[in-house]
mmCIF file of C-alpha atoms in Angstrom:
data_model
loop_
_atom_site.group_PDB
_atom_site.id
_atom_site.type_symbol
_atom_site.label_atom_id
_atom_site.label_comp_id
_atom_site.label_asym_id
_atom_site.label_seq_id
_atom_site.Cartn_x
_atom_site.Cartn_y
_atom_site.Cartn_z
ATOM 1 C CA ASP A 1041 9.946 -2.558 11.259
ATOM 2 C CA ALA A 1042 10.941 0.465 9.184
ATOM 3 C CA GLY A 1043 11.288 3.647 11.222
ATOM 4 C CA ILE A 1044 8.240 5.576 10.067
ATOM 5 C CA THR A 1045 6.154 7.718 12.364
ATOM 6 C CA GLN A 1046 2.916 9.412 11.412
ATOM 7 C CA SER A 1047 1.310 12.170 13.393
ATOM 8 C CA PRO A 1048 -1.324 12.688 14.517
ATOM 9 C CA ARG A 1049 -2.738 9.162 14.733
ATOM 10 C CA HIS A 1050 -6.309 10.434 14.879
ATOM 11 C CA LYS A 1051 -7.824 13.766 14.037
ATOM 12 C CA VAL A 1052 -11.315 15.200 13.816
ATOM 13 C CA THR A 1053 -11.670 18.511 12.044
ATOM 14 C CA GLU A 1054 -14.380 20.676 10.578
ATOM 15 C CA THR A 1055 -15.090 21.271 6.925
ATOM 16 C CA GLY A 1056 -13.096 24.194 5.550
ATOM 17 C CA THR A 1057 -10.244 24.041 8.023
ATOM 18 C CA PRO A 1058 -6.649 23.388 6.983
ATOM 19 C CA VAL A 1059 -5.062 20.156 8.161
ATOM 20 C CA THR A 1060 -1.448 19.002 8.021
ATOM 21 C CA LEU A 1061 -0.359 15.423 8.486
ATOM 22 C CA ARG A 1062 3.250 14.596 9.186
ATOM 23 C CA CYS A 1063 5.375 11.641 8.216
ATOM 24 C CA HIS A 1064 8.807 11.211 9.725
ATOM 25 C CA GLN A 1065 11.322 8.518 8.766
ATOM 26 C CA THR A 1066 14.622 7.493 10.269
ATOM 27 C CA GLU A 1067 15.700 5.235 7.375
ATOM 28 C CA ASN A 1068 17.178 7.933 5.119
ATOM 29 C CA HIS A 1069 15.113 6.597 2.225
ATOM 30 C CA ARG A 1070 14.821 8.766 -0.854
ATOM 31 C CA TYR A 1071 11.226 7.976 -1.760
ATOM 32 C CA MET A 1072 8.234 8.910 0.383
ATOM 33 C CA TYR A 1073 4.554 8.542 -0.434
ATOM 34 C CA TRP A 1074 1.143 9.520 0.842
ATOM 35 C CA TYR A 1075 -1.782 7.149 0.263
ATOM 36 C CA ARG A 1076 -5.368 7.202 1.324
ATOM 37 C CA GLN A 1077 -7.426 4.079 1.948
ATOM 38 C CA ASP A 1078 -11.186 3.974 1.654
ATOM 39 C CA PRO A 1079 -13.649 1.082 1.628
ATOM 40 C CA GLY A 1080 -14.210 -0.150 -1.904
ATOM 41 C CA HIS A 1081 -11.208 1.704 -3.298
ATOM 42 C CA GLY A 1082 -8.145 0.188 -1.750
ATOM 43 C CA LEU A 1083 -5.008 2.258 -1.398
ATOM 44 C CA ARG A 1084 -4.682 5.235 -3.726
ATOM 45 C CA LEU A 1085 -1.626 7.401 -4.196
ATOM 46 C CA ILE A 1086 -2.042 11.098 -3.384
ATOM 47 C CA HIS A 1087 1.465 12.492 -3.834
ATOM 48 C CA TYR A 1088 4.970 11.178 -3.659
ATOM 49 C CA SER A 1089 8.462 12.556 -3.278
ATOM 50 C CA TYR A 1090 11.691 11.366 -4.829
ATOM 51 C CA GLY A 1091 13.965 13.718 -2.921
ATOM 52 C CA VAL A 1092 14.119 16.950 -0.959
ATOM 53 C CA LYS A 1093 11.841 19.469 -2.670
ATOM 54 C CA ASP A 1094 11.076 16.953 -5.424
ATOM 55 C CA THR A 1095 7.448 15.900 -5.448
ATOM 56 C CA ASP A 1096 4.881 14.711 -7.940
ATOM 57 C CA LYS A 1097 1.165 14.080 -8.089
ATOM 58 C CA GLY A 1098 -0.491 10.745 -7.726
ATOM 59 C CA GLU A 1099 -3.860 9.414 -8.720
ATOM 60 C CA VAL A 1100 -5.976 11.482 -6.286
ATOM 61 C CA SER A 1101 -4.016 14.684 -5.700
ATOM 62 C CA ASP A 1102 -6.833 17.250 -5.981
ATOM 63 C CA GLY A 1103 -7.316 19.127 -2.708
ATOM 64 C CA TYR A 1104 -3.940 18.060 -1.335
ATOM 65 C CA SER A 1105 -0.471 19.574 -1.316
ATOM 66 C CA VAL A 1106 2.817 18.233 0.001
ATOM 67 C CA SER A 1107 6.184 19.495 1.057
ATOM 68 C CA ARG A 1108 9.506 17.878 1.699
ATOM 69 C CA SER A 1109 12.115 20.239 3.091
ATOM 70 C CA LYS A 1110 14.184 17.502 4.724
ATOM 71 C CA THR A 1111 14.876 13.909 3.781
ATOM 72 C CA GLU A 1112 13.179 12.638 6.905
ATOM 73 C CA ASP A 1113 9.926 14.618 6.781
ATOM 74 C CA PHE A 1114 7.065 14.563 4.283
ATOM 75 C CA LEU A 1115 4.043 16.724 5.042
ATOM 76 C CA LEU A 1116 0.567 16.351 3.574
ATOM 77 C CA THR A 1117 -1.706 19.387 3.727
ATOM 78 C CA LEU A 1118 -5.413 19.598 3.112
ATOM 79 C CA GLU A 1119 -5.835 23.299 2.380
ATOM 80 C CA SER A 1120 -9.561 23.297 3.098
ATOM 81 C CA ALA A 1121 -10.797 19.961 4.374
ATOM 82 C CA THR A 1122 -13.965 18.438 2.908
ATOM 83 C CA SER A 1123 -16.043 15.504 4.084
ATOM 84 C CA SER A 1124 -14.828 13.487 1.080
ATOM 85 C CA GLN A 1125 -11.349 13.641 2.580
ATOM 86 C CA THR A 1126 -12.447 11.599 5.583
ATOM 87 C CA SER A 1127 -10.168 8.597 5.249
ATOM 88 C CA VAL A 1128 -7.232 6.702 6.625
ATOM 89 C CA TYR A 1129 -3.957 8.181 5.418
ATOM 90 C CA PHE A 1130 -0.807 6.119 5.166
ATOM 91 C CA CYS A 1131 2.694 7.348 4.610
ATOM 92 C CA ALA A 1132 5.167 4.971 3.007
ATOM 93 C CA ILE A 1133 8.844 4.906 2.168
ATOM 94 C CA SER A 1134 11.005 2.895 -0.171
ATOM 95 C CA ASP A 1135 14.711 2.472 -0.587
ATOM 96 C CA PRO A 1136 16.821 4.202 -3.248
ATOM 97 C CA GLU A 1137 15.631 1.808 -5.939
ATOM 98 C CA GLY A 1138 12.217 3.418 -5.592
ATOM 99 C CA ALA A 1139 10.063 2.145 -8.383
ATOM 100 C CA GLN A 1140 11.390 -1.391 -8.115
ATOM 101 C CA SER A 1141 11.225 -1.678 -4.378
ATOM 102 C CA PRO A 1142 8.427 -2.529 -2.013
ATOM 103 C CA LEU A 1143 6.935 0.116 0.230
ATOM 104 C CA HIS A 1144 7.042 0.162 3.999
ATOM 105 C CA PHE A 1145 4.146 1.893 5.681
ATOM 106 C CA GLY A 1146 3.606 3.998 8.729
ATOM 107 C CA ASN A 1147 0.769 3.042 11.036
ATOM 108 C CA GLY A 1148 -1.670 5.523 9.571
ATOM 109 C CA THR A 1149 -3.643 8.636 10.449
ATOM 110 C CA ARG A 1150 -7.384 8.354 10.794
ATOM 111 C CA LEU A 1151 -8.918 11.670 9.698
ATOM 112 C CA THR A 1152 -12.563 12.578 10.115
ATOM 113 C CA VAL A 1153 -13.910 15.760 8.541
ATOM 114 C CA THR A 1154 -17.269 16.783 9.986
ATOM 115 C CA ARG B 1347 -9.580 -4.643 -17.612
ATOM 116 C CA LYS B 1348 -8.915 -3.028 -14.244
ATOM 117 C CA GLU B 1349 -5.252 -2.320 -13.560
ATOM 118 C CA VAL B 1350 -4.997 -4.738 -10.646
ATOM 119 C CA GLU B 1351 -7.890 -6.997 -9.797
ATOM 120 C CA GLN B 1352 -8.464 -9.398 -6.926
ATOM 121 C CA ASP B 1353 -11.352 -11.529 -5.758
ATOM 122 C CA PRO B 1354 -12.541 -9.652 -2.650
ATOM 123 C CA GLY B 1355 -13.625 -12.837 -0.892
ATOM 124 C CA PRO B 1356 -14.138 -13.429 1.924
ATOM 125 C CA PHE B 1357 -12.452 -16.785 1.866
ATOM 126 C CA ASN B 1358 -13.588 -18.717 4.933
ATOM 127 C CA VAL B 1359 -11.400 -21.753 5.520
ATOM 128 C CA PRO B 1360 -10.753 -24.156 8.411
ATOM 129 C CA GLU B 1361 -7.415 -24.315 10.164
ATOM 130 C CA GLY B 1362 -4.972 -26.481 8.266
ATOM 131 C CA ALA B 1363 -6.527 -25.812 4.893
ATOM 132 C CA THR B 1364 -4.657 -24.739 1.804
ATOM 133 C CA VAL B 1365 -5.947 -21.567 0.187
ATOM 134 C CA ALA B 1366 -4.914 -19.762 -2.989
ATOM 135 C CA PHE B 1367 -5.486 -16.208 -4.151
ATOM 136 C CA ASN B 1368 -5.044 -14.901 -7.649
ATOM 137 C CA CYS B 1369 -4.492 -11.370 -8.825
ATOM 138 C CA THR B 1370 -4.628 -10.184 -12.439
ATOM 139 C CA TYR B 1371 -2.907 -7.096 -13.804
ATOM 140 C CA SER B 1372 -3.386 -5.153 -17.015
ATOM 141 C CA ASN B 1373 0.062 -3.819 -17.921
ATOM 142 C CA SER B 1374 2.170 -6.474 -19.608
ATOM 143 C CA ALA B 1375 5.286 -4.324 -19.032
ATOM 144 C CA SER B 1376 4.965 -4.495 -15.241
ATOM 145 C CA GLN B 1377 8.155 -5.686 -13.607
ATOM 146 C CA SER B 1378 7.628 -5.669 -9.859
ATOM 147 C CA PHE B 1379 5.053 -7.631 -7.923
ATOM 148 C CA PHE B 1380 4.348 -7.952 -4.228
ATOM 149 C CA TRP B 1381 1.925 -9.434 -1.743
ATOM 150 C CA TYR B 1382 1.045 -7.450 1.346
ATOM 151 C CA ARG B 1383 -0.928 -8.447 4.394
ATOM 152 C CA GLN B 1384 -3.194 -5.993 6.203
ATOM 153 C CA ASP B 1385 -4.816 -6.663 9.539
ATOM 154 C CA CYS B 1386 -7.968 -4.824 10.524
ATOM 155 C CA ARG B 1387 -7.254 -1.135 11.259
ATOM 156 C CA LYS B 1388 -3.536 -1.627 10.741
ATOM 157 C CA GLU B 1389 -1.059 -0.652 8.067
ATOM 158 C CA PRO B 1390 -0.236 -2.968 5.142
ATOM 159 C CA LYS B 1391 2.883 -5.029 5.737
ATOM 160 C CA LEU B 1392 5.027 -6.633 3.075
ATOM 161 C CA LEU B 1393 4.463 -10.379 3.002
ATOM 162 C CA MET B 1394 6.678 -11.251 0.067
ATOM 163 C CA SER B 1395 7.972 -10.075 -3.261
ATOM 164 C CA VAL B 1396 7.065 -12.190 -6.277
ATOM 165 C CA TYR B 1397 9.879 -13.285 -8.544
ATOM 166 C CA SER B 1398 9.663 -14.647 -12.062
ATOM 167 C CA SER B 1399 10.849 -18.073 -10.968
ATOM 168 C CA GLY B 1400 8.367 -18.221 -8.106
ATOM 169 C CA ASN B 1401 9.382 -18.098 -4.500
ATOM 170 C CA GLU B 1402 8.524 -19.696 -1.214
ATOM 171 C CA ASP B 1403 8.701 -18.504 2.355
ATOM 172 C CA GLY B 1404 7.656 -21.164 4.814
ATOM 173 C CA ARG B 1405 3.980 -21.897 4.292
ATOM 174 C CA PHE B 1406 3.637 -19.163 1.661
ATOM 175 C CA THR B 1407 4.334 -19.586 -2.042
ATOM 176 C CA ALA B 1408 4.099 -16.824 -4.621
ATOM 177 C CA GLN B 1409 4.074 -17.341 -8.355
ATOM 178 C CA LEU B 1410 4.038 -15.123 -11.415
ATOM 179 C CA ASN B 1411 2.472 -16.020 -14.748
ATOM 180 C CA ARG B 1412 3.489 -13.342 -17.254
ATOM 181 C CA ALA B 1413 1.714 -14.921 -20.197
ATOM 182 C CA SER B 1414 -1.650 -14.734 -18.451
ATOM 183 C CA GLN B 1415 -0.728 -11.639 -16.431
ATOM 184 C CA TYR B 1416 -1.506 -12.875 -12.980
ATOM 185 C CA ILE B 1417 0.237 -13.550 -9.722
ATOM 186 C CA SER B 1418 -0.826 -16.021 -7.084
ATOM 187 C CA LEU B 1419 -0.357 -16.586 -3.387
ATOM 188 C CA LEU B 1420 -0.691 -20.038 -1.871
ATOM 189 C CA ILE B 1421 -0.988 -20.497 1.874
ATOM 190 C CA ARG B 1422 -0.552 -24.017 3.184
ATOM 191 C CA ASP B 1423 -1.596 -25.315 6.599
ATOM 192 C CA SER B 1424 -3.594 -22.169 7.392
ATOM 193 C CA LYS B 1425 -3.350 -20.764 10.913
ATOM 194 C CA LEU B 1426 -5.862 -18.622 12.772
ATOM 195 C CA SER B 1427 -3.244 -15.869 12.683
ATOM 196 C CA ASP B 1428 -3.336 -15.866 8.879
ATOM 197 C CA SER B 1429 -6.743 -14.169 9.029
ATOM 198 C CA ALA B 1430 -6.236 -10.824 7.334
ATOM 199 C CA THR B 1431 -6.711 -9.032 4.043
ATOM 200 C CA TYR B 1432 -4.114 -9.832 1.388
ATOM 201 C CA LEU B 1433 -3.221 -7.080 -1.059
ATOM 202 C CA CYS B 1434 -1.730 -7.643 -4.475
ATOM 203 C CA VAL B 1435 0.616 -4.874 -5.621
ATOM 204 C CA VAL B 1436 1.973 -4.282 -9.108
ATOM 205 C CA ASN B 1437 4.364 -1.667 -10.469
ATOM 206 C CA MET B 1438 2.682 -0.060 -13.462
ATOM 207 C CA PHE B 1439 5.612 2.046 -14.651
ATOM 208 C CA ARG B 1440 3.835 5.361 -15.020
ATOM 209 C CA GLY B 1441 6.226 8.111 -15.987
ATOM 210 C CA SER B 1442 9.822 7.913 -14.899
ATOM 211 C CA GLN B 1443 9.254 7.014 -11.260
ATOM 212 C CA GLY B 1444 6.946 4.088 -11.567
ATOM 213 C CA ASN B 1445 3.816 3.658 -9.578
ATOM 214 C CA LEU B 1446 2.757 0.803 -7.378
ATOM 215 C CA ILE B 1447 -0.906 -0.016 -7.852
ATOM 216 C CA PHE B 1448 -2.713 -1.838 -5.071
ATOM 217 C CA GLY B 1449 -5.526 -4.267 -5.541
ATOM 218 C CA LYS B 1450 -8.507 -3.858 -3.261
ATOM 219 C CA GLY B 1451 -7.555 -6.936 -1.314
ATOM 220 C CA THR B 1452 -8.818 -10.433 -0.615
ATOM 221 C CA LYS B 1453 -10.137 -11.116 2.854
ATOM 222 C CA LEU B 1454 -9.188 -14.402 4.471
ATOM 223 C CA SER B 1455 -10.839 -15.755 7.575
ATOM 224 C CA VAL B 1456 -9.382 -18.914 9.101
ATOM 225 C CA LYS B 1457 -11.762 -20.673 11.478
ATOM 226 C CA PRO B 1458 -10.963 -23.193 14.232
#
């Protein structure tokens, strides 16, 4: 399995609080992604990164920001959590071919916003 | 047409059965196609890439039909352990980086 670690695995937080999720990889892959998965919607891309300090928005980026200061770490921040951001969040990586390559996922973070 | 569309199922089949899933996609310029498997409360895992010539991996066969814009996954001799949700994934080539779009998944339940 690809070396991808997400932390925390579970988190419960209150509406309005900031939350940061971490994704750490040991594969030295260029591309990293954050997805959310909700019933009835499947996996949707939030943000992705194609290198250190290079990021771009995905389909559902509102309310989220990301940072990538090192190749191995990709952080997802919810500046002010809302109940609609209750979801399962998956980080993924792909090899230097990026767009042509399959993704490999971390084991997810289950976030509940009360 | 939705970008990537799958029959949600569930497909309930007996052990040993052959089952096929189809997935349609909207962008005729798409170049990369994949099937993923996702177990309940787990992350998606790559099952196989789908090549233009079709490809087989043991009991699993994937095919691509560009003219009709669909990909298929055939599972032969189903096992109980094949029970999972199968996700179709297509690269839609948005912008310069591309973008993999996931279908909502087809649920398979293999019964004894």
